[in-house]
PDB file of C-alpha atoms in Angstrom:
ATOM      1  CA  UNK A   1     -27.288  -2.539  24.496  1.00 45.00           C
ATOM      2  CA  UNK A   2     -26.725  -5.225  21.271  1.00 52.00           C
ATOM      3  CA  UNK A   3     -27.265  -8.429  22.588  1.00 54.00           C
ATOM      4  CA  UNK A   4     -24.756 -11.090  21.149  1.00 57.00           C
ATOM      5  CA  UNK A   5     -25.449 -14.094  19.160  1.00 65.00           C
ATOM      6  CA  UNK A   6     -22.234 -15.121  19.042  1.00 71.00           C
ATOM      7  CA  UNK A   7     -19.724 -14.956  16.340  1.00 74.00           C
ATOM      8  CA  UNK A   8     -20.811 -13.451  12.189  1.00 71.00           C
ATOM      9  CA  UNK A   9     -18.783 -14.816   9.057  1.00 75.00           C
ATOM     10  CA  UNK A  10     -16.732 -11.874   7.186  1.00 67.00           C
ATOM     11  CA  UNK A  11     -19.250 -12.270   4.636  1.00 71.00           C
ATOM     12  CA  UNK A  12     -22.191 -11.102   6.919  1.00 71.00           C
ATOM     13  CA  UNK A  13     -20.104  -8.674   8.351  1.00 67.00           C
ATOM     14  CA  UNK A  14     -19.691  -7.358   5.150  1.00 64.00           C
ATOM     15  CA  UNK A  15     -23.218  -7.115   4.482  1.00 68.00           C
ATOM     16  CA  UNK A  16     -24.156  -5.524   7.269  1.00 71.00           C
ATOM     17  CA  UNK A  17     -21.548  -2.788   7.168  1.00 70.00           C
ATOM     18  CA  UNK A  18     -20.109  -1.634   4.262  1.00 74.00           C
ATOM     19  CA  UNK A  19     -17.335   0.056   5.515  1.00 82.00           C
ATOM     20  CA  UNK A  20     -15.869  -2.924   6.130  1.00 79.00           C
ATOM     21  CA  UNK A  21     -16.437  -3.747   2.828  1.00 80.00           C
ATOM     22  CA  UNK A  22     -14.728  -0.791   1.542  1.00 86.00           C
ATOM     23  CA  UNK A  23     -11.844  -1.071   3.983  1.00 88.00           C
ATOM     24  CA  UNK A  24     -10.981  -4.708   2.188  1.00 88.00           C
ATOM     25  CA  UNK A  25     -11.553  -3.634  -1.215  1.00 91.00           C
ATOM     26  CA  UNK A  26      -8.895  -0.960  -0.712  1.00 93.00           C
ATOM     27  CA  UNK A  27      -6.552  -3.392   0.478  1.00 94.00           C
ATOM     28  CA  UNK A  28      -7.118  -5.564  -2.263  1.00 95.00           C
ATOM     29  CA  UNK A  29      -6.446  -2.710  -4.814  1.00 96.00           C
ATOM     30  CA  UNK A  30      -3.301  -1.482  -2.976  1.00 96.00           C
ATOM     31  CA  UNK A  31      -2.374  -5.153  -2.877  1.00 97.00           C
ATOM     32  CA  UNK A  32      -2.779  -5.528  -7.197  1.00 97.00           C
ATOM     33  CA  UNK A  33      -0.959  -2.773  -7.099  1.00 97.00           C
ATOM     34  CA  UNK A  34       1.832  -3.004  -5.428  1.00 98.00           C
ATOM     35  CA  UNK A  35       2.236  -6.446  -6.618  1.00 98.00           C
ATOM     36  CA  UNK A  36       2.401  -5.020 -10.299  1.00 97.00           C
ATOM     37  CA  UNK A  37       4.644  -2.297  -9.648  1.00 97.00           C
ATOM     38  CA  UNK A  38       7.766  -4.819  -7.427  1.00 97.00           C
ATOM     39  CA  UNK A  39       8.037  -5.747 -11.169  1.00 97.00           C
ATOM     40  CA  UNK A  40       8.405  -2.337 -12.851  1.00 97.00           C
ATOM     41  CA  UNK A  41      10.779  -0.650  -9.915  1.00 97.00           C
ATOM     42  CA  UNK A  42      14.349  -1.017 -10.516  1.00 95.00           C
ATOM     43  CA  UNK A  43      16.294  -3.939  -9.315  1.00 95.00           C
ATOM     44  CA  UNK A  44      18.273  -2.503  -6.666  1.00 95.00           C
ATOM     45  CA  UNK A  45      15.269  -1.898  -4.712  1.00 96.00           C
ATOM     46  CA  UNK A  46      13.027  -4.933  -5.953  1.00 96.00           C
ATOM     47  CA  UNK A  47      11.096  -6.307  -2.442  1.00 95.00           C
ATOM     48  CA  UNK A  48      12.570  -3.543  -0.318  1.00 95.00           C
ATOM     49  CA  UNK A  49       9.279  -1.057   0.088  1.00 95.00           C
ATOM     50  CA  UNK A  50       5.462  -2.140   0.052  1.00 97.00           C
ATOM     51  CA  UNK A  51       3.078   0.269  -1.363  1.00 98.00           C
ATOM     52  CA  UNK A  52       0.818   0.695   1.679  1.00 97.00           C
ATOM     53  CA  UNK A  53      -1.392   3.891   0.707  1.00 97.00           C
ATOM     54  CA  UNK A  54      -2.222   6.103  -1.808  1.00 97.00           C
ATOM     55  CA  UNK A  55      -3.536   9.704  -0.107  1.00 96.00           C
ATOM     56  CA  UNK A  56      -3.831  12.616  -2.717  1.00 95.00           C
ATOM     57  CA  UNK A  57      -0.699  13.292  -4.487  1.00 96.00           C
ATOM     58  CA  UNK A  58       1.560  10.938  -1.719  1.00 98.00           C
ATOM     59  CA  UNK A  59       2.505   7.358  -2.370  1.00 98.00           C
ATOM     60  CA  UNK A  60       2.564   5.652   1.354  1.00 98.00           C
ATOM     61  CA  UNK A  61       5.487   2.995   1.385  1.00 98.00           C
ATOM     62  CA  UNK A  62       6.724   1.058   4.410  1.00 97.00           C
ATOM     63  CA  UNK A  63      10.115  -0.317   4.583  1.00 96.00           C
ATOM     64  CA  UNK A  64      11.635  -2.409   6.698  1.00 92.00           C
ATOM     65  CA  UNK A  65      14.987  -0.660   8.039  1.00 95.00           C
ATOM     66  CA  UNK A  66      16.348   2.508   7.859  1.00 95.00           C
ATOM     67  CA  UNK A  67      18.930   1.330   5.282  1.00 95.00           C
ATOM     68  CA  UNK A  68      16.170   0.591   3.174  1.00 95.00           C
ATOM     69  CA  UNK A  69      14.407   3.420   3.299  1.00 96.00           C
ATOM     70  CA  UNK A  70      17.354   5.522   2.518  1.00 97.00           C
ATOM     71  CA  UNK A  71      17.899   3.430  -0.649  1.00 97.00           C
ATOM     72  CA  UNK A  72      14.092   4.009  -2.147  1.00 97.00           C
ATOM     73  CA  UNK A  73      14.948   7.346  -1.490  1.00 97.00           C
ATOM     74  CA  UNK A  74      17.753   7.170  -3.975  1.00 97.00           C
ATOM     75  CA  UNK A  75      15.604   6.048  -6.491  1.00 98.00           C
ATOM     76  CA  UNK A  76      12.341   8.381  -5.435  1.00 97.00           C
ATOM     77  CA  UNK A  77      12.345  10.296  -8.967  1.00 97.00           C
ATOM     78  CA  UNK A  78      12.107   6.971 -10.515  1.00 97.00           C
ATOM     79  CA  UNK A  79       9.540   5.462  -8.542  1.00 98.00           C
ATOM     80  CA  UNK A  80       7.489   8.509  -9.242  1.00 98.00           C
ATOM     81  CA  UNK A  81       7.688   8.370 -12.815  1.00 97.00           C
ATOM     82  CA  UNK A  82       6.958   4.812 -12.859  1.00 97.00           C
ATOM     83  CA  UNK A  83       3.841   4.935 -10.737  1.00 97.00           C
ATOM     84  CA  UNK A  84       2.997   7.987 -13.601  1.00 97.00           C
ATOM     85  CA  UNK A  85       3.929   6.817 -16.970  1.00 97.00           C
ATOM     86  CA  UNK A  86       2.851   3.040 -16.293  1.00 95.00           C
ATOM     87  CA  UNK A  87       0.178   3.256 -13.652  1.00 95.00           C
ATOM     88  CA  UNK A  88      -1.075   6.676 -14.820  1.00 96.00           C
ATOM     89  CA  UNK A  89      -1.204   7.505 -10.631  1.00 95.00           C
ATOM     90  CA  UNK A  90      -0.801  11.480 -10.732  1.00 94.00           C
ATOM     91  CA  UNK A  91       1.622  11.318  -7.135  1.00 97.00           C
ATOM     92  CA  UNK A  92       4.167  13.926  -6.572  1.00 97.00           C
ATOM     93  CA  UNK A  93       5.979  12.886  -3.704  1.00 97.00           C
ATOM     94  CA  UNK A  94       6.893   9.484  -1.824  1.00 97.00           C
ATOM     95  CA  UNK A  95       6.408   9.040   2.449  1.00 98.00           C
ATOM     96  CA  UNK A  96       8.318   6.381   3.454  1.00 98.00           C
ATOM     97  CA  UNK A  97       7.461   4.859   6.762  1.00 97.00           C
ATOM     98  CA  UNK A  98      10.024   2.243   8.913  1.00 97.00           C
ATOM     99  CA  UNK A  99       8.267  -1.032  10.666  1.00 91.00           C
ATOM    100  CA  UNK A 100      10.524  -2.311  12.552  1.00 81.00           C
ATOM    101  CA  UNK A 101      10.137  -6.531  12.198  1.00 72.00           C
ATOM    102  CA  UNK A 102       9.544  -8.577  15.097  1.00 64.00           C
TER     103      UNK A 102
END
């Protein structure tokens, strides 16, 4: 059984396990990412998706509404190409997942 000493800083954490470390630098990558490409995708659906994952050839988004979701859907083909020609990301297909806000 660990005995606690109390609360470690992120930073130690870190250090100690670097899966933790890898978790954060992926989220910091998707993050520069997606914040680069809400200023390539088309205006109509500007701020409407987040890039949330990459996984093989699948882009992850999340949207916030159905109504959304059915609009980046629209404009799929172009997202794709985008993410190709300007990000050189070889992804073939979009999932778009709905979180509800609270």
């Amino acid at each position: 059984m660990r005995r606690s000493k109390g609360f470690h800083t992120i930073t130690d954490s870190m250090t100690q396990d670097k899966t933790l470390s890898g978790l954060i630098q992926r989220a910091n990558q998707l993050k520069k990412l997606d914040d680069q490409l809400q200023m390539c995708l088309p205006s109509q659906v500007k701020g409407l998706c987040h890039l949330a994952n990459i996984k093989g050839e699948t882009a992850v988004f999340v949207c916030y509404t159905q109504m959304e979701a059915s609009k980046i859907r629209m404009y799929s083909r172009s997202i794709l190409q985008i993410m190709q020609t300007e990000f050189k990301i070889s992804v073939k297909k979009l999932q778009l997942k709905v979180e509800l806000k609270r």
